[in-house]
Coordinates of C-alpha atoms in Angstrom, one line a residue:
M75 CA -16.9 -27.1 -7.5
R76 CA -14.5 -26.3 -4.7
P77 CA -11.9 -29.0 -4.0
P78 CA -12.2 -30.9 -0.7
A79 CA -10.5 -29.5 2.3
P80 CA -7.0 -30.9 3.0
D81 CA -6.3 -33.4 5.8
Q82 CA -4.0 -32.4 8.6
Q83 CA -2.2 -34.4 11.3
V84 CA 0.1 -33.3 14.1
L85 CA 2.5 -36.1 15.1
T86 CA 4.6 -35.6 18.2
C87 CA 7.4 -37.7 19.6
G88 CA 8.5 -37.1 23.2
A89 CA 8.9 -40.6 24.7
A90 CA 11.7 -41.1 27.3
G91 CA 14.9 -42.9 26.6
P92 CA 15.8 -44.9 23.4
E93 CA 12.1 -45.5 22.7
A94 CA 11.8 -41.8 21.7
F95 CA 14.0 -42.0 18.7
E96 CA 12.6 -45.4 17.6
Q97 CA 9.2 -43.8 17.7
W98 CA 10.5 -40.8 15.7
R99 CA 12.0 -43.1 13.0
A100 CA 8.7 -44.9 12.6
L101 CA 6.9 -41.5 12.3
I102 CA 9.2 -40.1 9.6
S103 CA 9.2 -43.4 7.7
D104 CA 5.4 -43.5 7.7
T105 CA 5.1 -39.8 6.7
F106 CA 7.8 -39.7 3.9
V107 CA 9.4 -43.0 2.8
P108 CA 11.1 -45.8 4.8
L109 CA 14.2 -44.3 6.4
T110 CA 16.9 -45.1 9.0
A111 CA 17.7 -42.5 11.6
T112 CA 20.1 -41.9 14.5
P113 CA 20.3 -38.9 16.9
T114 CA 23.3 -36.6 16.7
T115 CA 23.1 -35.2 20.3
D116 CA 22.8 -36.7 23.8
R117 CA 19.9 -34.4 24.8
P118 CA 16.4 -35.8 25.3
F119 CA 14.8 -36.1 21.9
R120 CA 11.7 -34.2 20.9
G121 CA 10.2 -34.0 17.4
E122 CA 7.0 -32.8 15.8
L123 CA 5.6 -33.3 12.3
R124 CA 2.7 -31.2 11.1
V125 CA 1.4 -33.0 8.0
V126 CA -1.1 -31.3 5.6
T127 CA -2.2 -33.4 2.6
H128 CA -3.6 -31.2 -0.1
P129 CA -5.1 -32.5 -3.3
A130 CA -2.0 -31.5 -5.2
V131 CA 0.8 -31.9 -2.7
Q132 CA 1.8 -33.2 0.8
L133 CA 3.4 -30.5 3.0
T134 CA 5.1 -31.4 6.2
E135 CA 6.6 -29.0 8.8
V136 CA 9.4 -30.7 10.7
R137 CA 10.6 -29.4 14.1
A138 CA 13.1 -31.7 15.8
Q139 CA 16.5 -32.2 17.6
G140 CA 19.6 -33.1 15.7
Q141 CA 19.6 -36.3 13.7
H142 CA 21.2 -38.3 10.8
V143 CA 18.6 -39.7 8.4
A144 CA 19.4 -42.1 5.5
R145 CA 17.5 -43.6 2.6
T146 CA 19.5 -46.8 1.9
R147 CA 19.6 -49.1 -1.1
Q148 CA 18.1 -51.9 1.1
L149 CA 15.1 -49.8 2.0
I150 CA 14.7 -48.7 -1.6
A151 CA 14.7 -52.3 -2.8
G152 CA 12.0 -53.2 -0.3
S153 CA 9.6 -50.4 -1.2
C154 CA 8.0 -48.8 -4.3
E155 CA 7.9 -45.1 -3.3
D156 CA 8.5 -42.8 -6.3
Y157 CA 8.7 -39.2 -5.0
L158 CA 10.6 -36.0 -5.4
L159 CA 11.0 -34.1 -2.1
A160 CA 12.0 -30.5 -1.5
S161 CA 13.4 -29.5 1.8
I162 CA 13.1 -25.8 2.6
Q163 CA 15.1 -24.8 5.6
L164 CA 13.3 -22.5 8.1
G165 CA 15.6 -22.7 11.1
G166 CA 18.9 -24.2 12.1
R167 CA 21.3 -25.7 9.6
G168 CA 21.4 -29.0 7.7
R169 CA 22.8 -30.8 4.7
V170 CA 21.4 -33.1 2.0
E171 CA 23.6 -35.6 0.2
Q172 CA 22.6 -37.4 -3.0
D173 CA 24.2 -38.4 -6.4
G174 CA 27.7 -37.3 -5.2
R175 CA 26.7 -33.8 -4.2
T176 CA 26.1 -32.1 -0.9
A177 CA 23.7 -29.2 -0.5
V178 CA 24.2 -27.1 2.7
L179 CA 20.9 -25.6 3.8
T180 CA 20.6 -22.4 5.9
P181 CA 17.3 -20.6 6.5
G182 CA 15.5 -19.7 3.3
A183 CA 17.5 -22.2 1.1
M184 CA 16.1 -25.3 -0.4
T185 CA 17.1 -28.5 -2.3
F186 CA 15.5 -31.5 -4.0
Y187 CA 16.1 -35.2 -3.5
D188 CA 14.7 -38.3 -5.1
S189 CA 13.2 -41.3 -3.1
T190 CA 14.3 -43.8 -5.8
R191 CA 18.0 -43.4 -5.0
P192 CA 20.0 -43.3 -1.7
Y193 CA 20.2 -40.0 0.1
V194 CA 21.3 -38.6 3.5
L195 CA 19.9 -35.8 5.6
H196 CA 22.0 -34.5 8.4
F197 CA 21.4 -32.0 11.2
D198 CA 23.9 -31.4 13.9
D199 CA 21.4 -29.7 16.2
A200 CA 17.8 -28.5 16.4
F201 CA 16.2 -27.5 13.2
E202 CA 13.0 -26.6 11.4
Q203 CA 12.1 -27.5 7.8
L204 CA 9.2 -27.5 5.3
V205 CA 9.2 -30.7 3.3
V206 CA 7.2 -30.7 0.1
Q207 CA 6.5 -34.1 -1.5
L208 CA 5.0 -34.9 -4.9
P209 CA 5.0 -37.9 -7.2
R210 CA 8.3 -37.8 -9.1
R211 CA 7.4 -38.6 -12.7
P212 CA 4.6 -36.1 -13.2
L213 CA 6.7 -33.3 -11.7
L214 CA 9.7 -34.1 -13.8
A215 CA 7.5 -34.2 -16.9
A216 CA 6.0 -30.8 -16.0
A217 CA 9.4 -29.3 -15.7
G218 CA 10.6 -30.9 -19.0
I219 CA 13.4 -32.8 -17.3
P220 CA 14.6 -36.3 -18.2
D221 CA 13.2 -39.1 -16.0
D222 CA 16.4 -39.8 -14.0
G223 CA 16.8 -36.2 -12.7
V224 CA 20.3 -37.0 -11.4
H225 CA 21.6 -33.5 -12.3
L226 CA 19.2 -31.6 -10.1
T227 CA 19.3 -33.4 -6.7
A228 CA 21.3 -31.9 -3.7
V229 CA 21.7 -28.6 -5.5
A230 CA 21.2 -25.8 -3.1
L231 CA 18.9 -22.9 -4.2
E232 CA 20.2 -20.3 -1.9
A233 CA 18.2 -18.0 0.5
G234 CA 17.0 -14.9 -1.3
G235 CA 16.2 -16.8 -4.4
P236 CA 13.5 -19.5 -5.3
G237 CA 13.9 -21.1 -1.9
S238 CA 12.8 -18.0 -0.1
V239 CA 9.9 -17.5 -2.5
L240 CA 8.7 -21.1 -2.0
A241 CA 9.2 -20.9 1.7
G242 CA 7.0 -17.9 1.8
F243 CA 4.4 -19.5 -0.3
F244 CA 4.2 -22.8 1.6
S245 CA 4.5 -21.1 5.0
S246 CA 1.5 -18.9 4.0
L247 CA -0.3 -22.0 2.8
A248 CA 0.1 -23.6 6.2
L249 CA -1.2 -20.4 7.9
V250 CA -4.2 -20.1 5.5
H251 CA -5.0 -23.8 6.2
D252 CA -5.7 -22.9 9.9
R253 CA -8.3 -20.4 9.0
D254 CA -9.7 -21.6 5.7
P255 CA -8.8 -25.3 4.8
V256 CA -10.8 -25.2 1.5
G257 CA -9.1 -22.0 0.4
A258 CA -5.7 -23.5 1.2
A259 CA -6.6 -26.5 -1.0
Q260 CA -7.3 -24.1 -3.9
L261 CA -4.0 -22.4 -3.4
S262 CA -2.2 -25.7 -3.2
A263 CA -3.1 -26.2 -6.9
H264 CA -0.2 -23.8 -7.7
A265 CA 2.4 -25.9 -5.9
P266 CA 3.3 -28.3 -8.8
G267 CA 3.9 -25.4 -11.2
L268 CA 6.1 -23.5 -8.7
L269 CA 8.1 -26.6 -7.9
A270 CA 8.6 -27.3 -11.6
S271 CA 10.0 -23.8 -12.0
A272 CA 12.4 -24.5 -9.1
L273 CA 13.4 -27.8 -10.6
R274 CA 14.4 -26.1 -13.9
L275 CA 16.6 -23.7 -11.9
A276 CA 18.2 -26.6 -9.9
A277 CA 18.9 -28.3 -13.2
G278 CA 20.7 -25.2 -14.4
Q279 CA 18.2 -24.3 -17.1
G280 CA 17.3 -20.9 -15.8
A281 CA 13.9 -19.4 -15.6
G282 CA 11.8 -19.2 -18.8
P283 CA 8.6 -17.5 -19.8
E284 CA 6.6 -20.5 -18.3
D285 CA 8.1 -19.6 -14.9
A286 CA 6.1 -16.4 -14.4
G287 CA 4.4 -18.1 -11.4
L288 CA 7.7 -18.1 -9.5
E289 CA 8.2 -14.4 -10.2
R290 CA 4.6 -13.7 -9.2
E291 CA 5.2 -15.5 -5.9
R292 CA 8.3 -13.4 -5.4
V293 CA 6.1 -10.3 -5.7
L294 CA 3.5 -11.8 -3.4
A295 CA 6.2 -12.6 -0.8
H296 CA 7.2 -8.9 -0.9
L297 CA 3.6 -7.9 -0.4
R298 CA 3.2 -10.2 2.6
R299 CA 6.4 -8.7 4.2
H300 CA 5.4 -5.1 3.6
A301 CA 1.6 -5.2 3.7
A302 CA 1.5 -2.9 6.8
D303 CA 3.0 -0.1 4.8
P304 CA 0.1 2.1 3.7
H305 CA 2.3 3.7 1.0
L306 CA 2.8 0.6 -1.1
D307 CA 2.0 1.4 -4.7
A308 CA 2.9 -0.1 -8.1
D309 CA 6.1 2.0 -8.4
T310 CA 7.5 1.0 -5.0
V311 CA 6.6 -2.7 -5.4
A312 CA 8.1 -2.9 -8.9
A313 CA 11.3 -1.1 -7.8
A314 CA 11.7 -3.4 -4.8
C315 CA 11.2 -6.5 -6.9
H316 CA 13.5 -5.2 -9.7
L317 CA 10.7 -5.1 -12.2
S318 CA 9.4 -2.4 -14.5
R319 CA 5.9 -1.2 -13.7
R320 CA 4.7 -2.8 -17.0
A321 CA 6.3 -6.1 -16.1
L322 CA 4.6 -6.1 -12.7
F323 CA 1.2 -5.7 -14.2
R324 CA 2.0 -8.3 -16.9
L325 CA 2.9 -10.9 -14.2
F326 CA -0.6 -10.8 -12.9
E327 CA -2.5 -10.8 -16.2
G328 CA -5.1 -13.6 -16.1
H329 CA -4.8 -13.7 -12.3
E330 CA -5.8 -11.7 -9.3
S331 CA -4.2 -8.3 -9.7
W332 CA -1.3 -7.3 -7.5
A333 CA -3.5 -4.6 -5.9
S334 CA -6.3 -7.1 -5.2
A335 CA -3.7 -9.5 -3.7
L336 CA -2.4 -6.8 -1.4
R337 CA -5.9 -5.9 -0.3
R338 CA -6.7 -9.6 0.4
I339 CA -3.4 -10.1 2.4
R340 CA -4.2 -7.0 4.5
V341 CA -7.8 -8.1 5.1
E342 CA -6.8 -11.7 6.0
R343 CA -4.4 -10.3 8.6
A344 CA -7.0 -7.9 9.9
A345 CA -9.6 -10.7 10.1
G346 CA -7.2 -12.7 12.3
L347 CA -6.4 -9.8 14.6
L348 CA -10.1 -8.9 15.1
L349 CA -10.5 -12.4 16.7
T350 CA -7.2 -12.7 18.6
Q351 CA -7.3 -9.1 19.9
P352 CA -11.0 -8.5 20.7
R353 CA -10.5 -5.4 22.7
R354 CA -8.4 -3.6 20.2
P355 CA -10.3 -0.9 18.3
V356 CA -11.4 -1.8 14.8
A357 CA -9.8 1.3 13.3
A358 CA -6.5 0.6 15.0
I359 CA -6.4 -2.9 13.5
G360 CA -7.1 -1.4 10.1
T361 CA -4.2 1.0 10.5
A362 CA -1.9 -1.8 11.7
C363 CA -2.7 -3.8 8.6
G364 CA -1.8 -1.0 6.1
F365 CA -5.1 0.6 5.4
A366 CA -5.0 4.4 5.0
G367 CA -8.3 5.1 6.8
E368 CA -11.2 3.5 8.5
A369 CA -13.5 3.9 5.5
Q370 CA -11.0 2.2 3.2
F371 CA -10.6 -0.6 5.7
H372 CA -14.4 -1.2 6.0
R373 CA -14.9 -1.1 2.2
A374 CA -12.0 -3.6 1.5
F375 CA -13.1 -5.9 4.3
R376 CA -16.7 -6.1 3.0
Q377 CA -15.4 -6.8 -0.5
V378 CA -13.2 -9.7 0.6
V379 CA -15.1 -11.2 3.5
G380 CA -18.6 -10.2 2.8
C381 CA -19.3 -8.4 6.1
T382 CA -18.0 -5.5 8.1
P383 CA -15.1 -5.9 10.5
A384 CA -17.4 -5.6 13.5
E385 CA -19.8 -8.2 12.2
H386 CA -16.8 -10.6 11.6
R387 CA -15.7 -10.1 15.2
G388 CA -19.2 -10.5 16.5
R389 CA -19.7 -13.8 14.6
G390 CA -16.3 -15.2 15.7
G391 CA -15.1 -15.4 12.1
G392 CA -17.8 -17.7 11.0
T393 CA -18.7 -15.7 7.9
Q394 CA -18.2 -16.9 4.3
R395 CA -16.5 -15.0 1.5
R396 CA -18.6 -14.0 -1.4

């Protein structure tokens, strides 16, 4: 049975004057955990939260002006929230303070923080983040980390490492949700395992054999970035990801193969372009998405979507995958 489609909300704050920030404080407290907040600039405040609640994880895209946010002891005493949160920086610059440490976040970096202890989030100016939120105890148990978790909070996992891999995964999850909410719910099942891998790295344990999912996501992130290149093959992908050819194939054992994943990524992009660019020739879209020829494009599209590109365009994308 397929899991239920995730729920989505878009919450926007744009009221005039002091009321704008009070509205924002209420929004972020309802979305995450009770928080205090103050603006860090004199400019009119605007903020937006895009909240997607999957069966396995809550994912929130935050776009807002500068602010100082705090989870205080008083707020903790008056609530029973027990979450681990991961902030993945997408734009701007910020910092997270908890347990005597400060993690400075630039685009692509990430860090964890714990709702059961005080923390501070600070942004001097406009920023964009992905915030991933899961129940704390099950996630720590999955990572094999003691219940207090004090040694892993406010530790920056720098851009180019796990933060970038997870940013790619969760950004893609948000995009897939727009086209296929039920498919996004299926993908979200991988979120706890990926975050457990990142937790072990934040705790200084390094990646182990059980963290193959994180390595697999690193390869998938490379495929997403370079899918338009028709010359991608096992050797070039393995070399770019600093893997042997054998290690590349081993990463995908028991899962969709890397080649099937590349085909799917290309077809998903083509499916979107067919609808958003209705006058663009089908063959040109196939070429732009990395297919070597029109016949290859038609064959792959039918295998993934269950119809031809022209039929997909004619039905407005209302076809179902096989």
